[in-house]
Coordinates of C-alpha atoms and ligand atoms in Angstrom, one line a residue:
X1 CA 0.2 0.1 0.0
X2 CA 2.7 2.4 1.0
X3 CA 4.8 1.8 -2.2
X4 CA 1.6 1.9 -4.3
X5 CA 0.7 5.6 -2.7
X6 CA 4.7 6.3 -3.3
X7 CA 4.2 5.4 -7.0
X8 CA 1.2 7.6 -7.5
X9 CA 2.2 10.7 -5.8
X10 CA 5.4 10.3 -7.2
X11 CA 3.9 10.8 -10.6
X12 CA 4.9 14.2 -10.6
X13 CA 8.5 13.9 -11.5
X14 CA 9.2 14.5 -14.9
X15 CA 11.8 11.9 -16.3
X16 CA 13.8 12.2 -19.1
X17 CA 11.7 9.5 -21.1
X18 CA 8.6 11.5 -20.1
X19 CA 10.2 14.8 -22.0
X20 CA 11.5 12.8 -24.7
X21 CA 7.9 11.1 -25.6
X22 CA 6.5 14.5 -26.4
X23 CA 6.1 15.3 -29.8
X24 CA 7.0 12.0 -31.7
X25 CA 4.8 11.1 -34.5
X26 CA 4.1 7.5 -33.5
X27 CA 3.3 8.3 -29.7
X28 CA 0.0 9.7 -30.0
X29 CA -1.4 7.3 -31.9
X30 CA 0.1 4.7 -29.7
X31 CA -0.4 6.2 -26.5
X32 CA -4.0 7.6 -27.3
X33 CA -5.1 5.2 -30.4
X34 CA -7.2 6.8 -33.1
X35 CA -10.1 7.5 -31.2
X36 CA -13.1 8.0 -33.4
X37 CA -15.3 11.3 -32.7
X38 CA -17.9 10.2 -30.1
X39 CA -16.1 7.0 -28.8
X40 CA -15.6 6.7 -25.2
X41 CA -13.2 3.7 -25.4
X42 CA -10.1 5.4 -24.2
X43 CA -12.0 5.8 -21.0
X44 CA -12.0 2.1 -20.6
X45 CA -8.4 2.0 -20.0
X46 CA -5.5 3.1 -17.8
X47 CA -4.0 6.5 -19.5
X48 CA -0.4 6.1 -19.9
X49 CA -0.3 10.1 -19.8
X50 CA -1.4 9.8 -16.2
X51 CA 2.0 8.8 -15.4
X52 CA 5.6 10.3 -16.0
X53 CA 7.8 7.2 -15.1
X54 CA 8.7 5.2 -17.6
X55 CA 7.8 2.0 -16.1
X56 CA 4.1 3.2 -15.1
X57 CA 3.9 4.2 -19.2
X58 CA 5.0 0.7 -20.1
X59 CA 2.5 -1.1 -17.7
X60 CA -0.4 1.3 -18.9
X61 CA 0.8 -0.2 -22.7
X62 CA 1.1 -3.4 -21.7
X63 CA -2.4 -3.6 -20.2
X64 CA -4.0 -3.0 -23.4
X65 CA -2.9 -7.0 -24.0
X66 CA -5.5 -9.8 -24.7
X67 CA -6.0 -12.3 -21.7
X68 CA -8.0 -15.3 -21.0
X69 CA -11.6 -14.7 -20.0
X70 CA -10.4 -11.2 -19.8
X71 CA -8.7 -12.5 -16.4
X72 CA -6.0 -9.5 -16.8
X73 CA -4.2 -11.9 -14.4
X74 CA -1.1 -9.4 -14.2
X75 CA 0.7 -8.0 -10.9
X76 CA 3.4 -5.7 -10.8
X77 CA 6.0 -4.7 -7.9
X78 CA 7.4 -1.9 -8.7
X79 CA 11.1 -1.3 -8.1
X80 CA 12.0 2.1 -9.1
X81 CA 11.0 4.5 -11.9
X82 CA 12.3 2.1 -15.0
X83 CA 11.7 -1.5 -13.6
X84 CA 9.4 -4.1 -11.8
X85 CA 8.9 -7.7 -10.9
X86 CA 6.0 -9.0 -13.1
X87 CA 3.8 -11.8 -12.2
X88 CA 0.6 -13.8 -12.5
X89 CA -2.1 -13.0 -10.0
X90 CA -2.6 -16.5 -8.3
X91 CA -5.9 -14.9 -7.0
X92 CA -7.3 -14.7 -10.5
X93 CA -6.3 -18.2 -12.2
X94 CA -8.4 -20.7 -13.9
X95 CA -8.5 -23.8 -12.5
X96 CA -11.5 -25.6 -13.8
X97 CA -10.8 -24.2 -17.6
X98 CA -7.0 -23.9 -17.3
X99 CA -5.9 -26.4 -14.9
X100 CA -2.0 -25.9 -15.6
X101 CA -2.4 -22.2 -16.0
X102 CA -0.9 -22.5 -19.3
X103 CA -3.2 -20.2 -20.9
X104 CA -2.8 -17.8 -18.0
X105 CA 1.2 -17.5 -18.7
X106 CA 0.3 -17.0 -22.5
X107 CA -1.8 -14.0 -21.2
X108 CA 1.6 -13.1 -19.8
X109 CA 3.4 -13.3 -22.8
X110 CA 0.6 -11.3 -24.2
X111 CA 1.4 -8.3 -21.8
X112 CA 5.2 -8.4 -21.9
X113 CA 4.8 -8.1 -25.8
X114 CA 2.6 -5.4 -26.0
X115 CA 4.9 -3.3 -23.5
X116 CA 8.0 -4.2 -25.3
X117 CA 6.5 -2.9 -28.6
X118 CA 4.2 -0.3 -27.2
X119 CA 7.3 1.7 -25.7
X120 CA 9.3 2.0 -28.8
X121 CA 7.6 5.2 -29.7
X122 CA 8.8 6.4 -26.3
X123 CA 12.1 5.9 -27.3
X124 CA 12.6 3.2 -24.8
X125 CA 13.5 -0.4 -24.7
X126 CA 12.9 -3.0 -22.4
X127 CA 15.2 -5.3 -20.9
X128 CA 13.2 -8.7 -20.0
X129 CA 14.5 -11.2 -17.8
X130 CA 12.3 -14.6 -17.6
X131 CA 12.0 -16.3 -14.1
X132 CA 14.7 -14.4 -12.1
X133 CA 14.1 -16.1 -9.3
X134 CA 13.5 -19.7 -10.8
X135 CA 9.7 -21.0 -11.6
X136 CA 9.7 -24.5 -11.0
X137 CA 5.9 -25.7 -9.8
X138 CA 2.5 -24.2 -9.6
X139 CA 3.0 -23.2 -6.3
X140 CA 5.7 -20.4 -7.8
X141 CA 2.6 -19.0 -9.6
X142 CA 1.8 -15.3 -8.4
X143 CA 4.7 -15.7 -6.0
X144 CA 7.7 -15.7 -7.9
X145 CA 8.2 -13.5 -11.0
X146 CA 7.5 -14.4 -14.2
X147 CA 9.8 -11.6 -15.5
X148 CA 12.0 -8.5 -14.1
X149 CA 11.3 -5.8 -16.3
X150 CA 13.3 -2.9 -17.1
X151 CA 12.8 -0.2 -19.7
X152 CA 15.5 2.3 -20.6
X153 CA 16.0 5.2 -22.8
X154 CA 18.5 4.0 -25.9
X155 CA 19.8 6.2 -28.9
X156 CA 18.1 5.5 -32.0
X157 CA 15.3 3.1 -30.6
X158 CA 13.2 2.2 -33.6
X159 CA 9.3 2.6 -33.5
X160 CA 8.4 -1.1 -33.9
X161 CA 5.9 -1.2 -37.1
X162 CA 3.4 -2.8 -34.9
X163 CA 3.1 -0.4 -32.4
X164 CA 0.0 1.7 -33.7
X165 CA -1.8 -1.0 -33.7
X166 CA -2.1 -1.7 -30.0
X167 CA -5.2 -0.1 -29.0
X168 CA -7.1 -0.9 -31.9
X169 CA -6.6 -4.8 -31.8
X170 CA -9.4 -6.5 -30.4
X171 CA -10.5 -10.1 -30.1
X172 CA -13.5 -10.7 -32.5
X173 CA -16.5 -13.3 -31.9
X174 CA -18.8 -11.9 -34.6
X175 CA -19.3 -13.7 -37.9
X176 CA -16.4 -13.5 -40.2
X177 CA -17.4 -11.8 -43.8
X178 CA -16.1 -12.0 -47.1
X179 CA -13.9 -14.6 -48.7
X180 CA -11.8 -17.5 -47.4
X181 CA -8.4 -15.8 -46.3
X182 CA -5.6 -16.8 -48.3
X183 CA -2.5 -18.4 -47.9
X184 CA -0.7 -15.3 -49.3
X185 CA -2.6 -13.0 -46.4
X186 CA -1.3 -15.4 -44.1
X187 CA 2.5 -15.0 -45.1
X188 CA 2.2 -11.5 -45.4
X189 CA 0.7 -11.5 -41.7
X190 CA 3.7 -13.8 -40.8
X191 CA 6.3 -11.6 -42.2
X192 CA 5.0 -8.7 -40.2
X193 CA 5.1 -10.7 -37.0
X194 CA 8.6 -11.4 -37.5
X195 CA 10.6 -14.4 -35.7
X196 CA 8.8 -17.0 -34.1
X197 CA 9.5 -19.3 -31.3
X198 CA 6.4 -21.6 -31.9
X199 CA 5.7 -23.3 -35.1
X200 CA 2.5 -21.6 -36.6
X201 CA 0.0 -23.4 -38.9
X202 CA -2.4 -22.1 -41.6
X203 CA -5.5 -23.8 -42.9
X204 CA -8.0 -22.7 -45.4
X205 CA -9.1 -26.1 -46.7
X206 CA -11.1 -28.6 -44.9
X207 CA -12.3 -26.1 -42.6
X208 CA -15.7 -28.1 -41.7
X209 CA -13.3 -30.6 -39.7
X210 CA -12.2 -27.4 -37.8
X211 CA -15.9 -26.5 -37.2
X212 CA -16.8 -29.5 -35.7
X213 CA -13.8 -29.4 -33.5
X214 CA -14.9 -25.9 -32.5
X215 CA -18.3 -26.5 -32.2
X216 CA -18.2 -29.9 -29.9
X217 CA -15.0 -28.2 -27.8
X218 CA -17.4 -25.1 -26.7
X219 CA -20.3 -27.8 -25.9
X220 CA -18.3 -29.8 -23.6
X221 CA -16.8 -26.4 -22.1
X222 CA -20.8 -25.2 -21.6
X223 CA -22.0 -28.4 -20.3
X224 CA -19.2 -29.3 -18.0
X225 CA -20.4 -27.8 -14.8
X226 CA -17.0 -26.2 -13.3
X227 CA -15.8 -24.8 -16.6
X228 CA -19.3 -23.0 -16.9
X229 CA -19.6 -21.7 -13.7
X230 CA -15.9 -20.5 -14.4
X231 CA -17.1 -18.3 -17.0
X232 CA -20.5 -17.1 -14.8
X233 CA -18.2 -15.9 -12.1
X234 CA -16.2 -13.6 -14.8
X235 CA -19.4 -12.7 -16.7
X236 CA -20.2 -9.1 -15.9
X237 CA -24.2 -8.3 -16.7
X238 CA -24.3 -4.7 -17.4
X239 CA -22.5 -1.9 -18.4
X240 CA -22.1 -0.4 -15.2
X241 CA -20.4 -3.9 -13.8
X242 CA -18.4 -3.9 -16.7
X243 CA -16.8 -0.4 -15.9
X244 CA -16.7 -1.0 -12.1
X245 CA -14.9 -4.5 -12.3
X246 CA -12.8 -3.7 -15.3
X247 CA -12.3 -7.1 -16.4
X248 CA -14.0 -10.5 -17.5
X249 CA -16.5 -11.4 -20.1
X250 CA -19.8 -10.2 -21.3
X251 CA -22.8 -10.4 -23.6
X252 CA -21.6 -7.4 -26.0
X253 CA -18.2 -9.1 -25.8
X254 CA -19.9 -12.5 -27.4
X255 CA -20.9 -10.5 -30.4
X256 CA -24.4 -9.4 -29.5
X257 CA -25.3 -5.7 -30.3
X258 CA -28.2 -3.0 -29.5
X259 CA -31.5 -4.2 -28.1
X260 CA -30.3 -8.0 -28.7
X261 CA -27.8 -7.7 -26.2
X262 CA -29.9 -6.5 -23.7
X263 CA -32.6 -8.8 -24.5
X264 CA -30.2 -11.7 -23.8
X265 CA -28.0 -9.9 -20.6
X266 CA -31.9 -9.9 -19.2
X267 CA -32.6 -13.7 -20.1
X268 CA -29.1 -14.7 -18.2
X269 CA -31.0 -13.0 -14.9
X270 CA -27.9 -11.2 -14.1
X271 CA -26.2 -14.5 -13.8
X272 CA -28.7 -16.3 -11.6
X273 CA -27.0 -19.8 -11.3
X274 CA -30.2 -21.6 -12.2
X275 CA -30.5 -19.8 -15.3
X276 CA -27.0 -20.1 -16.2
X277 CA -26.8 -23.4 -16.1
X278 CA -30.0 -24.9 -17.6
X279 CA -29.7 -26.8 -20.7
X280 CA -32.2 -24.4 -22.5
X281 CA -29.6 -21.2 -22.0
X282 CA -27.0 -23.3 -22.9
X283 CA -28.6 -24.6 -26.4
X284 CA -29.5 -21.0 -27.0
X285 CA -25.8 -19.7 -26.7
X286 CA -24.4 -22.9 -28.7
X287 CA -26.7 -22.0 -31.5
X288 CA -25.1 -18.3 -31.6
X289 CA -22.2 -19.7 -31.0
X290 CA -22.6 -22.0 -33.9
X291 CA -23.3 -18.8 -36.6
X292 CA -20.1 -17.6 -35.9
X293 CA -18.0 -21.1 -36.2
X294 CA -20.1 -21.3 -39.2
X295 CA -18.6 -18.5 -40.8
X296 CA -14.8 -19.6 -40.2
X297 CA -12.6 -18.0 -43.2
X298 CA -9.3 -19.4 -42.1
X299 CA -7.6 -20.9 -39.2
X300 CA -4.3 -20.3 -37.5
X301 CA -2.7 -23.0 -34.9
X302 CA 0.5 -22.2 -32.4
X303 CA 2.3 -25.8 -31.6
X304 CA 5.5 -25.6 -29.2
X305 CA 8.0 -28.4 -29.5
X306 CA 7.7 -28.6 -25.7
X307 CA 5.5 -27.4 -23.0
X308 CA 7.5 -25.5 -20.5
X309 CA 6.5 -22.2 -18.6
X310 CA 8.9 -20.7 -20.8
X311 CA 7.2 -21.9 -24.3
X312 CA 3.7 -20.5 -22.6
X313 CA 5.3 -17.1 -22.1
X314 CA 7.2 -17.2 -25.7
X315 CA 3.8 -18.0 -27.4
X316 CA 1.9 -15.3 -26.0
X317 CA 4.7 -12.9 -27.2
X318 CA 4.5 -14.6 -30.7
X319 CA 0.4 -14.6 -30.6
X320 CA 0.3 -10.9 -29.7
X321 CA 2.6 -9.9 -32.7
X322 CA 0.5 -11.9 -35.3
X323 CA -3.0 -10.3 -33.7
X324 CA -1.4 -6.8 -34.1
X325 CA -0.4 -7.6 -37.5
X326 CA -3.7 -8.7 -38.2
X327 CA -5.1 -5.5 -36.8
X328 CA -2.7 -3.4 -39.5
X329 CA -4.6 -5.6 -42.2
X330 CA -7.5 -5.1 -40.9
X331 CA -7.9 -8.9 -39.7
X332 CA -9.7 -10.2 -36.8
X333 CA -8.6 -13.2 -34.6
X334 CA -11.1 -15.6 -32.4
X335 CA -9.3 -18.2 -30.3
X336 CA -11.2 -21.4 -30.2
X337 CA -8.9 -22.7 -27.5
X338 CA -11.7 -25.4 -25.9
X339 CA -10.0 -28.5 -27.4
X340 CA -6.7 -28.1 -26.4
X341 CA -7.5 -27.2 -22.6
X342 CA -6.3 -29.9 -20.0
X343 CA -9.4 -31.0 -17.9
X344 CA -11.0 -34.4 -17.9
X345 CA -14.0 -34.0 -19.9
X346 CA -11.9 -32.5 -22.8
X347 CA -9.3 -35.4 -22.7
X348 CA -11.2 -37.5 -25.8
X349 CA -11.7 -34.3 -28.1
X350 CA -8.1 -33.2 -27.2
X351 CA -6.4 -36.2 -28.2
X352 CA -8.7 -36.5 -31.6
X353 CA -7.4 -32.9 -32.1
X354 CA -3.6 -33.6 -31.5
X355 CA -4.0 -36.7 -33.5
X356 CA -5.7 -34.5 -36.4
X357 CA -2.8 -31.9 -36.3
X358 CA -0.4 -34.5 -36.0
X359 CA 0.8 -33.4 -32.9
X360 CA 2.5 -36.0 -30.3
X361 CA 5.0 -36.5 -27.5
X362 CA 6.2 -33.2 -25.7
X363 CA 4.9 -30.8 -28.6
X364 CA 1.7 -29.0 -27.4
X365 CA -0.6 -26.9 -29.2
X366 CA -0.9 -23.7 -27.5
X367 CA -3.5 -21.6 -29.2
X368 CA -6.0 -22.2 -32.3
X369 CA -8.0 -19.0 -33.5
X370 CA -10.4 -18.5 -36.2
X371 CA -9.2 -15.5 -38.7
X372 CA -11.1 -13.1 -40.9
X373 CA -12.8 -9.8 -41.5
X374 CA -15.7 -8.8 -39.6
X375 CA -17.6 -5.9 -38.2
X376 CA -15.9 -3.7 -35.5
X377 CA -16.8 -5.4 -31.9
X378 CA -17.4 -4.2 -28.4
X379 CA -14.4 -2.5 -27.0
X380 CA -13.4 -4.3 -23.8
X381 CA -12.4 -2.4 -20.5
X382 CA -9.3 -2.9 -18.0
X383 CA -8.7 -2.7 -14.5
X384 CA -7.4 0.8 -13.2
X385 CA -3.6 0.5 -12.9
X386 CA -3.2 0.7 -9.0
X387 CA -5.4 -2.5 -9.0
X388 CA -2.7 -4.3 -10.4
X389 CA 0.3 -3.2 -7.9
X390 CA 1.6 -5.3 -5.2
Ligands
FMN1 C1 -4.3 -17.1 -23.9 C2 -5.7 -16.7 -24.6 C3 -6.6 -17.9 -24.6 C4 -7.5 -17.2 -25.0 N1 -9.0 -18.0 -25.2 C5 -10.1 -17.7 -25.8 C6 -11.1 -18.4 -26.1 O1 -10.6 -19.8 -26.2 N2 -12.3 -18.1 -26.6 C7 -12.2 -16.7 -26.9 O2 -13.5 -16.2 -27.1 N3 -11.6 -15.8 -26.1 C8 -10.5 -16.5 -26.0 N4 -9.3 -15.2 -25.6 C9 -9.7 -14.0 -26.1 C10 -10.2 -13.2 -24.8 O3 -11.0 -13.6 -24.2 C11 -9.7 -11.8 -24.8 O4 -8.3 -11.5 -25.2 C12 -10.4 -10.9 -23.9 O5 -11.8 -10.9 -23.6 C13 -10.1 -9.3 -23.9 O6 -10.6 -8.9 -25.1 P1 -9.7 -8.4 -26.2 O7 -8.8 -9.3 -26.7 O8 -10.7 -7.6 -27.3 O9 -8.7 -7.1 -25.8 C14 -8.1 -15.8 -25.5 C15 -6.9 -14.8 -25.1 C16 -5.8 -15.7 -24.8 C17 -4.9 -14.6 -24.4

């Protein structure tokens, strides 16, 4: 608490980094986004301008990253104006849906990469040391840092070409429109995303096989009480609840719009457990999900050779760069990770999917997404920056 007050109050100190940041052409867009008139989206997320310390600006930028179920399982122990220890939040894991916390750590990788790319227009670069205190087992989650991150001003820091897309990147669960995504488009995205740790596969043929796996995976997740309950607990049922909690999922995030979103929100009765778990509620949700699945125009899959903590974090960084490249090209991603999740009810489908993709031994499919064009989705909140400080 003391540390938190110190950080916020000491925000008035103007550092060289803060001064240097003024006036750079790419900065205005990275930090404030290409906000359209009438849009309130910038009020939904921490504003890097509020802070003068480089590390606080860097965190505010990193918080725009995606995370599983929008958990934002990120915690920061500030060391000084330029450095911090970065942890996952052990209070916000997904034990039913993500038993090993693999996806939580992919979300940590997404945060790191968003930060590393997003600070370049400030003339800053990040030194990132993974697991500085070791990281052996689940008991270390939230106790030992995932990384020590130090930002520093450096001469001739090149603005990362993906930096301008950080605020515009969004997960999109709405149906895809237009043509099947071409392989040349995927190759262009891969080139923009740069060097990768994971193997990245692209499919734009035999999509019915993927659609079937996506549907069955979501059906299992929805009809398994523990995973469906985990989603309910992270669901926000009104705009005021979304604004107040700043994390989690909601009906608009599922792709519903306008009056329909309001009607569906009412039908789940503010998350009343009986209404939520009723098979008729799940049937309706699956009908809605099917429309988006049926619209699939391409599938991208990330695979690692081993399945270590570092693989998870590196995979998140790969996923982040690819996501930003998609934003740059007007494309959206929608993960369908259900069939790769590691709980008993999913074992058979996971094995079937692994076999289909040809994954065996220590290899692991880390992310599976639908890629395509779509209409603009609901813009998600983040918690206020102070809520993530330790
Ligand atoms: C590791 C990881 C796994 C995810 N898995 C899913 C998924 O299976 N289904 C889904 O609809 N969204 C998935 N998402 C997307 C998140 O729900 C989304 O990032 C979050 O709600 C914040 O929204 P935004 O990406 O628009 O900022 C995943 C994101 C990450 C980082």
